[in-house]
Short mmCIF file of C-alpha atoms in Angstrom, two decimals:
data_model
loop_
_atom_site.label_atom_id
_atom_site.label_comp_id
_atom_site.label_asym_id
_atom_site.label_seq_id
_atom_site.Cartn_x
_atom_site.Cartn_y
_atom_site.Cartn_z
CA MET A 275 -35.28 10.41 -24.79
CA PRO A 276 -37.06 8.47 -22.42
CA LYS A 277 -35.47 7.28 -19.29
CA ILE A 278 -34.64 3.56 -18.83
CA ILE A 279 -35.45 1.87 -15.86
CA ILE A 280 -34.05 -1.49 -14.88
CA ARG A 281 -36.32 -3.96 -13.07
CA ASN A 282 -35.72 -7.53 -12.16
CA ASN A 283 -37.44 -10.68 -11.21
CA LEU A 284 -35.02 -11.88 -8.61
CA ARG A 285 -37.29 -12.15 -6.12
CA ARG A 286 -39.82 -14.50 -7.87
CA LEU A 287 -36.75 -16.39 -9.41
CA ARG A 288 -35.61 -17.18 -5.85
CA PHE A 289 -38.86 -18.25 -4.89
CA ASP A 290 -39.26 -20.30 -7.76
CA ARG A 291 -35.72 -22.04 -6.85
CA GLY A 292 -37.48 -23.26 -3.54
CA GLU A 293 -36.77 -20.00 -1.59
CA MET A 294 -33.17 -19.80 -2.47
CA THR A 295 -31.72 -17.27 0.03
CA GLN A 296 -29.98 -14.01 -1.03
CA GLN A 297 -26.76 -15.40 0.19
CA GLN A 298 -27.11 -18.80 -1.78
CA LEU A 299 -27.44 -16.45 -4.98
CA ALA A 300 -24.72 -14.20 -3.81
CA ASP A 301 -22.19 -17.06 -3.45
CA GLN A 302 -23.02 -18.75 -6.72
CA ALA A 303 -22.95 -15.28 -8.39
CA GLY A 304 -19.53 -14.54 -6.81
CA VAL A 305 -20.89 -11.35 -5.11
CA THR A 306 -21.76 -9.96 -1.72
CA ARG A 307 -25.14 -10.25 -0.37
CA GLN A 308 -25.64 -6.73 0.13
CA THR A 309 -25.04 -6.41 -3.68
CA ILE A 310 -27.83 -9.00 -4.34
CA VAL A 311 -30.24 -7.06 -1.82
CA ALA A 312 -29.34 -3.93 -3.61
CA ILE A 313 -30.15 -5.60 -7.06
CA GLU A 314 -33.04 -6.81 -6.02
CA LYS A 315 -34.43 -3.52 -4.33
CA GLY A 316 -33.50 -1.83 -7.58
CA ASN A 317 -30.67 0.45 -6.06
CA TYR A 318 -28.04 -0.93 -8.28
CA SER A 319 -27.96 -1.80 -11.89
CA PRO A 320 -25.33 -4.65 -12.18
CA SER A 321 -22.63 -4.98 -14.80
CA LEU A 322 -23.38 -6.90 -17.95
CA GLU A 323 -21.09 -9.72 -16.67
CA LEU A 324 -22.74 -9.65 -13.47
CA ALA A 325 -26.20 -9.76 -14.99
CA PHE A 326 -25.11 -12.94 -17.21
CA ARG A 327 -23.70 -14.49 -14.10
CA ILE A 328 -27.09 -14.07 -12.39
CA ALA A 329 -29.03 -15.58 -15.24
CA LEU A 330 -26.68 -18.35 -15.32
CA VAL A 331 -27.32 -19.22 -11.79
CA PHE A 332 -31.01 -19.49 -12.56
CA GLU A 333 -30.43 -21.19 -15.93
CA VAL A 334 -32.64 -18.68 -17.51
CA SER A 335 -32.10 -15.93 -20.35
CA LEU A 336 -31.18 -12.46 -19.31
CA GLN A 337 -34.41 -10.95 -20.27
CA ASP A 338 -36.05 -13.44 -17.80
CA VAL A 339 -33.99 -11.78 -14.95
CA PHE A 340 -33.86 -8.26 -16.11
CA TYR A 341 -36.17 -6.21 -18.00
CA ILE A 342 -36.81 -2.35 -18.81
CA GLU A 343 -39.47 0.25 -18.15
CA LEU A 344 -39.59 3.39 -20.40
CA ALA A 345 -40.38 6.39 -18.24
CA ASP A 346 -41.13 10.01 -19.47
CA MET B 79 -27.65 -1.26 8.52
CA SER B 80 -25.01 -3.43 6.54
CA TYR B 81 -21.60 -4.07 7.60
CA GLN B 82 -20.20 -1.38 5.06
CA GLU B 83 -22.42 1.33 6.39
CA ARG B 84 -21.45 0.57 10.08
CA ARG B 85 -17.80 0.45 8.71
CA ALA B 86 -18.28 3.88 6.91
CA LEU B 87 -19.67 5.55 10.08
CA VAL B 88 -17.19 3.99 12.29
CA ASN B 89 -14.43 5.42 10.02
CA VAL B 90 -16.26 9.04 10.14
CA LEU B 91 -15.97 8.84 13.89
CA SER B 92 -12.22 7.58 14.21
CA THR B 93 -11.12 10.06 11.51
CA VAL B 94 -12.61 12.87 13.75
CA LEU B 95 -11.53 11.46 17.15
CA ILE B 96 -7.83 10.59 16.05
CA THR B 97 -7.23 13.91 14.30
CA ALA B 98 -8.76 16.03 17.18
CA GLY B 99 -7.08 13.97 19.75
CA TYR B 100 -3.75 14.08 18.19
CA THR B 101 -4.18 17.82 17.13
CA ALA B 102 -5.12 18.75 20.88
CA TYR B 103 -2.13 16.96 21.90
CA MET B 104 0.43 18.58 19.75
CA MET B 105 -0.81 22.06 20.03
CA GLN B 106 0.29 21.95 23.47
CA ARG B 107 3.63 21.91 22.04
CA TYR B 108 3.11 24.61 19.55
CA PRO B 109 6.13 26.91 19.46
CA GLN B 110 5.37 30.46 20.84
CA THR B 111 7.86 32.31 18.71
CA ASP B 112 7.63 34.56 15.77
CA PRO B 113 4.64 32.84 13.23
CA TYR B 114 7.49 32.96 10.33
CA SER B 115 10.14 31.30 12.20
CA ILE B 116 11.80 27.86 11.23
CA GLU B 117 10.39 26.39 14.48
CA VAL B 118 7.05 26.71 13.14
CA PHE B 119 7.82 24.84 9.76
CA ARG B 120 9.62 22.41 11.93
CA PHE B 121 6.74 21.59 14.28
CA TRP B 122 4.33 21.41 11.29
CA GLY B 123 6.75 19.00 9.65
CA GLY B 124 6.63 16.76 12.68
CA TYR B 125 3.09 17.17 13.02
CA PHE B 126 2.42 15.53 9.49
CA LEU B 127 5.20 12.80 9.99
CA ILE B 128 3.75 11.68 13.17
CA LEU B 129 0.23 12.02 12.24
CA ILE B 130 0.79 9.39 9.34
CA PRO B 131 1.88 6.61 11.63
CA VAL B 132 -0.42 7.35 14.24
CA THR B 133 -3.45 7.33 12.20
CA ILE B 134 -2.61 4.04 10.58
CA ILE B 135 -2.06 2.41 14.10
CA ALA B 136 -5.08 3.81 15.55
CA ARG B 137 -7.18 2.75 12.37
CA ILE B 138 -5.79 -0.65 12.58
CA ILE B 139 -6.86 -1.07 16.38
CA ILE B 140 -10.16 0.75 15.79
CA THR B 141 -10.79 -1.69 12.80
CA ILE B 142 -10.07 -4.79 14.69
CA ILE B 143 -12.22 -3.69 17.82
CA PHE B 144 -15.15 -2.83 15.17
CA SER B 145 -14.95 -6.35 13.68
CA ILE B 146 -14.91 -8.12 16.87
CA LEU B 147 -17.87 -5.91 18.32
CA ASN B 148 -19.92 -6.28 15.21
CA THR B 149 -19.19 -10.18 14.98
CA ILE B 150 -20.65 -10.23 18.58
CA ALA B 151 -23.54 -8.00 18.02
CA THR B 152 -24.65 -9.19 14.59
CA ARG B 153 -23.21 -12.68 14.19
CA GLU B 154 -22.31 -11.59 10.73
CA GLY B 155 -18.71 -11.44 9.85
CA GLU B 156 -16.80 -9.03 7.54
CA PRO B 157 -17.79 -9.87 3.92
CA GLU B 158 -15.09 -12.18 2.38
CA ILE B 159 -15.11 -10.79 -0.91
CA THR B 160 -15.01 -7.30 -2.55
CA ASP B 161 -17.27 -7.08 -5.65
CA GLU B 162 -17.92 -4.87 -8.36
CA ARG B 163 -20.34 -2.47 -6.25
CA ASP B 164 -17.79 -2.16 -3.58
CA ARG B 165 -15.19 -1.19 -5.80
CA LEU B 166 -17.48 1.33 -7.75
CA ILE B 167 -18.59 2.68 -4.53
CA GLU B 168 -14.75 3.14 -3.48
CA LEU B 169 -13.90 4.96 -6.67
CA LYS B 170 -16.93 7.35 -6.66
CA SER B 171 -16.22 8.26 -3.07
CA LEU B 172 -12.60 8.39 -3.75
CA ARG B 173 -13.13 10.87 -6.50
CA ALA B 174 -15.17 13.05 -4.28
CA SER B 175 -12.69 12.94 -1.75
CA LEU B 176 -9.84 14.11 -4.07
CA TYR B 177 -12.05 16.89 -5.30
CA VAL B 178 -12.41 18.18 -1.75
CA VAL B 179 -8.64 17.68 -1.09
CA SER B 180 -7.64 19.74 -4.37
CA ILE B 181 -9.71 22.63 -3.22
CA GLY B 182 -8.03 22.56 0.23
CA LEU B 183 -4.79 22.29 -1.34
CA VAL B 184 -5.42 25.38 -3.74
CA ALA B 185 -6.86 27.16 -0.51
CA ALA B 186 -3.84 26.33 1.40
CA ILE B 187 -1.65 27.64 -1.02
CA GLY B 188 -3.73 30.64 -1.78
CA SER B 189 -3.63 31.65 1.73
CA LEU B 190 -0.04 32.46 1.36
CA ALA B 191 -0.80 34.83 -1.53
CA PHE B 192 -2.90 36.67 0.84
CA ASP B 193 -0.25 37.25 3.39
CA ALA B 194 -1.69 34.68 5.94
CA PRO B 195 1.02 33.16 8.21
CA PRO B 196 2.41 29.62 7.29
CA ALA B 197 0.37 28.18 10.07
CA VAL B 198 -2.83 28.85 8.16
CA MET B 199 -1.49 27.11 5.14
CA PHE B 200 -0.76 23.99 7.33
CA ALA B 201 -3.98 24.17 9.08
CA LEU B 202 -5.94 24.42 5.88
CA LEU B 203 -3.87 21.22 4.64
CA VAL B 204 -4.93 19.40 7.60
CA ALA B 205 -8.53 20.43 7.34
CA ALA B 206 -8.68 19.43 3.54
CA GLY B 207 -7.04 15.93 4.48
CA ILE B 208 -9.89 15.37 7.41
CA ALA B 209 -12.71 16.91 5.14
CA GLY B 210 -11.79 14.63 2.40
CA ASP B 211 -11.72 11.54 4.52
CA ILE B 212 -14.94 12.35 6.03
CA VAL B 213 -16.51 13.24 2.66
CA SER B 214 -15.32 9.83 1.22
CA GLU B 215 -16.89 7.67 4.35
CA VAL B 216 -20.13 9.81 4.39
CA LEU B 217 -20.51 9.09 0.51
CA GLN B 218 -19.71 5.47 1.02
CA PHE B 219 -22.49 5.30 3.63
CA PHE B 220 -25.11 7.15 1.32
CA PHE B 221 -24.08 4.93 -1.67
CA TYR B 222 -24.42 1.75 0.38
CA ARG B 223 -27.85 2.85 1.91
CA ARG B 224 -29.49 4.61 -1.04
CA GLY B 225 -27.78 3.04 -3.97
CA PHE B 226 -26.56 5.05 -7.01
#
């Protein structure tokens, strides 16, 4: 079974929202800035609930924020 | 380095300093009698009973000093919320810590089966507690730094 790597478009989405800061996103999603940093770097895969909350902040679908890459 | 990483490092340092300092102080009062005497058991009973409040008070003081110095140095206060990642990291490090303490507990009790004096058992219990605490904080540092 191929390994699933979860990637995200957080950096681009923040940029598209007028350079929204990581702290602003964290406040709106209800997490710490460190968690947003970790997600953005790909060091942490958020829970489904948090993933949806982040998508709600940007008013986009979940797939517009997170996507997968398959690795062998 | 984030607040949580700095806090984990400070906790490791404080655990080592508090326990080493307290143990060095208490060992001056170690009873010089038969290793199986009731005095030895009384000493270790007192050691553990006093260690708990000493650790709590020292940790509170160190945490306050750390928060003040951290705020002055970084102008960034303590995170106001604990989110899912914090809780997950805490659980993962606690689990590893409990493994270490469990192994230490078995080793401590096992030492009695090999005719080691009671002091060895108590020393192993202390070592297991310290090792568990250090493992927990070091793992927290790495989880916050490198992810998981």
